[in-house]
């Protein structure tokens, strides 16, 4: 299983950014794909999760500014990627963190905090 994030960078306050997570080597039908973030000195925070039925769960107060989506791929072929996005708008300096995607196995995958696989993360920095 491989999860690769992209799309991070430096953005001014009020700006927007879209992160992508390419997930391969897993059956999207069996997993929920999460977005987490972790800022220096802070606890890891789960932002959102989406499963192959396009059910979406938000666990962050940023729900109105962060939107999760996927390309909808229900892979029967482990060689195909599923891509999950996180669109962030009206960004704030406190959104500065490493953002990473993670896969959780199981039918309740999106309702738990743990994960089975994660990517290395992408740095997002919001300037004031």
PDB file of C-alpha atoms in Angstrom:
ATOM      1  CA  UNK A   1       0.000   0.000   0.000  1.00  0.00           C
ATOM      2  CA  UNK A   2       1.291   3.421  -0.907  1.00  0.00           C
ATOM      3  CA  UNK A   3      -0.150   6.818  -0.131  1.00  0.00           C
ATOM      4  CA  UNK A   4       1.454   9.854  -1.729  1.00  0.00           C
ATOM      5  CA  UNK A   5       0.391  13.404  -0.966  1.00  0.00           C
ATOM      6  CA  UNK A   6       0.949  16.416  -3.157  1.00  0.00           C
ATOM      7  CA  UNK A   7      -0.197  20.004  -3.422  1.00  0.00           C
ATOM      8  CA  UNK A   8       1.257  21.510  -0.281  1.00  0.00           C
ATOM      9  CA  UNK A   9       3.151  24.775  -0.209  1.00  0.00           C
ATOM     10  CA  UNK A  10       3.089  28.365   0.914  1.00  0.00           C
ATOM     11  CA  UNK A  11      -0.182  30.270   0.648  1.00  0.00           C
ATOM     12  CA  UNK A  12      -1.205  33.705   1.984  1.00  0.00           C
ATOM     13  CA  UNK A  13      -3.922  34.016   4.581  1.00  0.00           C
ATOM     14  CA  UNK A  14      -7.299  33.928   2.874  1.00  0.00           C
ATOM     15  CA  UNK A  15      -5.955  31.846   0.027  1.00  0.00           C
ATOM     16  CA  UNK A  16      -6.849  28.346  -1.126  1.00  0.00           C
ATOM     17  CA  UNK A  17      -4.997  25.112  -1.645  1.00  0.00           C
ATOM     18  CA  UNK A  18      -5.959  21.673  -2.873  1.00  0.00           C
ATOM     19  CA  UNK A  19      -4.120  18.634  -1.601  1.00  0.00           C
ATOM     20  CA  UNK A  20      -4.147  15.303  -3.392  1.00  0.00           C
ATOM     21  CA  UNK A  21      -3.602  11.825  -2.025  1.00  0.00           C
ATOM     22  CA  UNK A  22      -2.859   9.055  -4.490  1.00  0.00           C
ATOM     23  CA  UNK A  23      -3.594   5.698  -2.893  1.00  0.00           C
ATOM     24  CA  UNK A  24      -2.424   2.497  -4.525  1.00  0.00           C
ATOM     25  CA  UNK A  25      -2.137  -1.117  -3.549  1.00  0.00           C
ATOM     26  CA  UNK A  26      -5.445  -1.273  -1.763  1.00  0.00           C
ATOM     27  CA  UNK A  27      -9.085  -1.870  -2.546  1.00  0.00           C
ATOM     28  CA  UNK A  28     -10.823   1.426  -1.916  1.00  0.00           C
ATOM     29  CA  UNK A  29     -13.969  -0.584  -1.200  1.00  0.00           C
ATOM     30  CA  UNK A  30     -12.323  -1.871   1.992  1.00  0.00           C
ATOM     31  CA  UNK A  31     -10.890   1.369   3.321  1.00  0.00           C
ATOM     32  CA  UNK A  32     -11.677   4.848   4.428  1.00  0.00           C
ATOM     33  CA  UNK A  33      -9.189   7.485   3.339  1.00  0.00           C
ATOM     34  CA  UNK A  34      -8.509  10.173   5.911  1.00  0.00           C
ATOM     35  CA  UNK A  35      -6.805  13.520   5.992  1.00  0.00           C
ATOM     36  CA  UNK A  36      -4.902  14.407   9.143  1.00  0.00           C
ATOM     37  CA  UNK A  37      -2.704  17.314  10.055  1.00  0.00           C
ATOM     38  CA  UNK A  38      -0.089  17.903  12.689  1.00  0.00           C
ATOM     39  CA  UNK A  39       1.387  21.237  13.625  1.00  0.00           C
ATOM     40  CA  UNK A  40       4.644  21.552  15.578  1.00  0.00           C
ATOM     41  CA  UNK A  41       4.071  20.940  19.265  1.00  0.00           C
ATOM     42  CA  UNK A  42       0.431  19.989  18.744  1.00  0.00           C
ATOM     43  CA  UNK A  43      -1.539  16.780  18.725  1.00  0.00           C
ATOM     44  CA  UNK A  44      -2.345  15.093  15.448  1.00  0.00           C
ATOM     45  CA  UNK A  45      -5.785  16.171  14.257  1.00  0.00           C
ATOM     46  CA  UNK A  46      -8.102  14.202  12.040  1.00  0.00           C
ATOM     47  CA  UNK A  47      -9.748  16.483   9.511  1.00  0.00           C
ATOM     48  CA  UNK A  48     -12.000  14.336   7.423  1.00  0.00           C
ATOM     49  CA  UNK A  49     -12.584  10.912   5.923  1.00  0.00           C
ATOM     50  CA  UNK A  50     -14.268   9.523   2.824  1.00  0.00           C
ATOM     51  CA  UNK A  51     -15.122   5.976   1.842  1.00  0.00           C
ATOM     52  CA  UNK A  52     -15.911   4.272  -1.444  1.00  0.00           C
ATOM     53  CA  UNK A  53     -19.634   4.932  -0.967  1.00  0.00           C
ATOM     54  CA  UNK A  54     -18.764   8.628  -0.938  1.00  0.00           C
ATOM     55  CA  UNK A  55     -19.834   8.935   2.678  1.00  0.00           C
ATOM     56  CA  UNK A  56     -18.010  11.855   4.183  1.00  0.00           C
ATOM     57  CA  UNK A  57     -17.145  12.458   7.807  1.00  0.00           C
ATOM     58  CA  UNK A  58     -15.712  15.640   9.254  1.00  0.00           C
ATOM     59  CA  UNK A  59     -14.117  15.758  12.651  1.00  0.00           C
ATOM     60  CA  UNK A  60     -12.754  19.247  12.501  1.00  0.00           C
ATOM     61  CA  UNK A  61     -14.315  22.617  13.251  1.00  0.00           C
ATOM     62  CA  UNK A  62     -12.908  23.610   9.878  1.00  0.00           C
ATOM     63  CA  UNK A  63     -15.701  21.740   8.126  1.00  0.00           C
ATOM     64  CA  UNK A  64     -16.933  24.829   6.334  1.00  0.00           C
ATOM     65  CA  UNK A  65     -13.515  25.639   4.902  1.00  0.00           C
ATOM     66  CA  UNK A  66     -12.192  22.141   4.180  1.00  0.00           C
ATOM     67  CA  UNK A  67     -13.878  19.845   1.690  1.00  0.00           C
ATOM     68  CA  UNK A  68     -12.896  16.254   1.038  1.00  0.00           C
ATOM     69  CA  UNK A  69     -13.657  14.460  -2.211  1.00  0.00           C
ATOM     70  CA  UNK A  70     -12.452  11.528  -4.236  1.00  0.00           C
ATOM     71  CA  UNK A  71     -12.266  10.471  -7.840  1.00  0.00           C
ATOM     72  CA  UNK A  72     -14.809   7.812  -6.978  1.00  0.00           C
ATOM     73  CA  UNK A  73     -12.671   4.918  -8.117  1.00  0.00           C
ATOM     74  CA  UNK A  74     -13.753   1.584  -6.670  1.00  0.00           C
ATOM     75  CA  UNK A  75     -10.718  -0.391  -7.542  1.00  0.00           C
ATOM     76  CA  UNK A  76     -10.876  -4.068  -8.221  1.00  0.00           C
ATOM     77  CA  UNK A  77      -7.360  -3.837  -9.530  1.00  0.00           C
ATOM     78  CA  UNK A  78      -4.746  -3.184  -6.886  1.00  0.00           C
ATOM     79  CA  UNK A  79      -2.644  -1.542  -9.530  1.00  0.00           C
ATOM     80  CA  UNK A  80      -5.001   1.417  -9.905  1.00  0.00           C
ATOM     81  CA  UNK A  81      -4.865   4.589  -7.896  1.00  0.00           C
ATOM     82  CA  UNK A  82      -7.642   6.132  -5.948  1.00  0.00           C
ATOM     83  CA  UNK A  83      -7.190   9.863  -5.517  1.00  0.00           C
ATOM     84  CA  UNK A  84      -8.640  11.726  -2.560  1.00  0.00           C
ATOM     85  CA  UNK A  85      -8.566  15.503  -2.400  1.00  0.00           C
ATOM     86  CA  UNK A  86      -8.733  18.072   0.333  1.00  0.00           C
ATOM     87  CA  UNK A  87      -9.814  21.497  -0.827  1.00  0.00           C
ATOM     88  CA  UNK A  88      -8.958  24.181   1.681  1.00  0.00           C
ATOM     89  CA  UNK A  89     -10.286  27.723   1.401  1.00  0.00           C
ATOM     90  CA  UNK A  90     -10.017  30.963   3.371  1.00  0.00           C
ATOM     91  CA  UNK A  91      -6.889  29.612   4.952  1.00  0.00           C
ATOM     92  CA  UNK A  92      -5.514  30.903   8.231  1.00  0.00           C
ATOM     93  CA  UNK A  93      -2.010  30.938   9.712  1.00  0.00           C
ATOM     94  CA  UNK A  94      -3.173  28.374  12.266  1.00  0.00           C
ATOM     95  CA  UNK A  95      -3.753  25.935   9.404  1.00  0.00           C
ATOM     96  CA  UNK A  96       0.012  25.673   9.056  1.00  0.00           C
ATOM     97  CA  UNK A  97       0.924  22.026   9.550  1.00  0.00           C
ATOM     98  CA  UNK A  98       2.067  18.845   7.887  1.00  0.00           C
ATOM     99  CA  UNK A  99      -0.946  17.310   6.195  1.00  0.00           C
ATOM    100  CA  UNK A 100      -1.011  13.611   5.507  1.00  0.00           C
ATOM    101  CA  UNK A 101      -3.480  11.098   4.226  1.00  0.00           C
ATOM    102  CA  UNK A 102      -4.030   7.735   5.804  1.00  0.00           C
ATOM    103  CA  UNK A 103      -6.010   4.597   5.080  1.00  0.00           C
ATOM    104  CA  UNK A 104      -8.104   2.801   7.663  1.00  0.00           C
ATOM    105  CA  UNK A 105      -9.419  -0.678   7.044  1.00  0.00           C
ATOM    106  CA  UNK A 106     -12.948  -1.746   7.854  1.00  0.00           C
ATOM    107  CA  UNK A 107     -16.593  -0.867   7.481  1.00  0.00           C
ATOM    108  CA  UNK A 108     -16.376   1.732  10.248  1.00  0.00           C
ATOM    109  CA  UNK A 109     -13.114   3.094   8.924  1.00  0.00           C
ATOM    110  CA  UNK A 110     -14.175   6.699   8.915  1.00  0.00           C
ATOM    111  CA  UNK A 111     -15.443   6.715  12.477  1.00  0.00           C
ATOM    112  CA  UNK A 112     -12.167   5.873  14.203  1.00  0.00           C
ATOM    113  CA  UNK A 113      -8.987   7.793  14.872  1.00  0.00           C
ATOM    114  CA  UNK A 114      -6.470   5.090  14.020  1.00  0.00           C
ATOM    115  CA  UNK A 115      -5.182   4.117  10.612  1.00  0.00           C
ATOM    116  CA  UNK A 116      -3.340   1.230   9.022  1.00  0.00           C
ATOM    117  CA  UNK A 117      -1.247   3.069   6.438  1.00  0.00           C
ATOM    118  CA  UNK A 118      -0.167   6.666   6.006  1.00  0.00           C
ATOM    119  CA  UNK A 119       1.715   8.835   3.595  1.00  0.00           C
ATOM    120  CA  UNK A 120       4.757  10.916   4.406  1.00  0.00           C
ATOM    121  CA  UNK A 121       2.843  14.152   4.412  1.00  0.00           C
ATOM    122  CA  UNK A 122       3.059  17.503   2.713  1.00  0.00           C
ATOM    123  CA  UNK A 123       3.894  20.808   4.362  1.00  0.00           C
ATOM    124  CA  UNK A 124       1.300  23.557   4.251  1.00  0.00           C
ATOM    125  CA  UNK A 125       2.345  27.002   5.414  1.00  0.00           C
ATOM    126  CA  UNK A 126      -0.060  29.907   5.607  1.00  0.00           C
ATOM    127  CA  UNK A 127       1.524  33.335   5.862  1.00  0.00           C
ATOM    128  CA  UNK A 128      -0.171  36.169   7.714  1.00  0.00           C
TER     129      UNK A 128
END
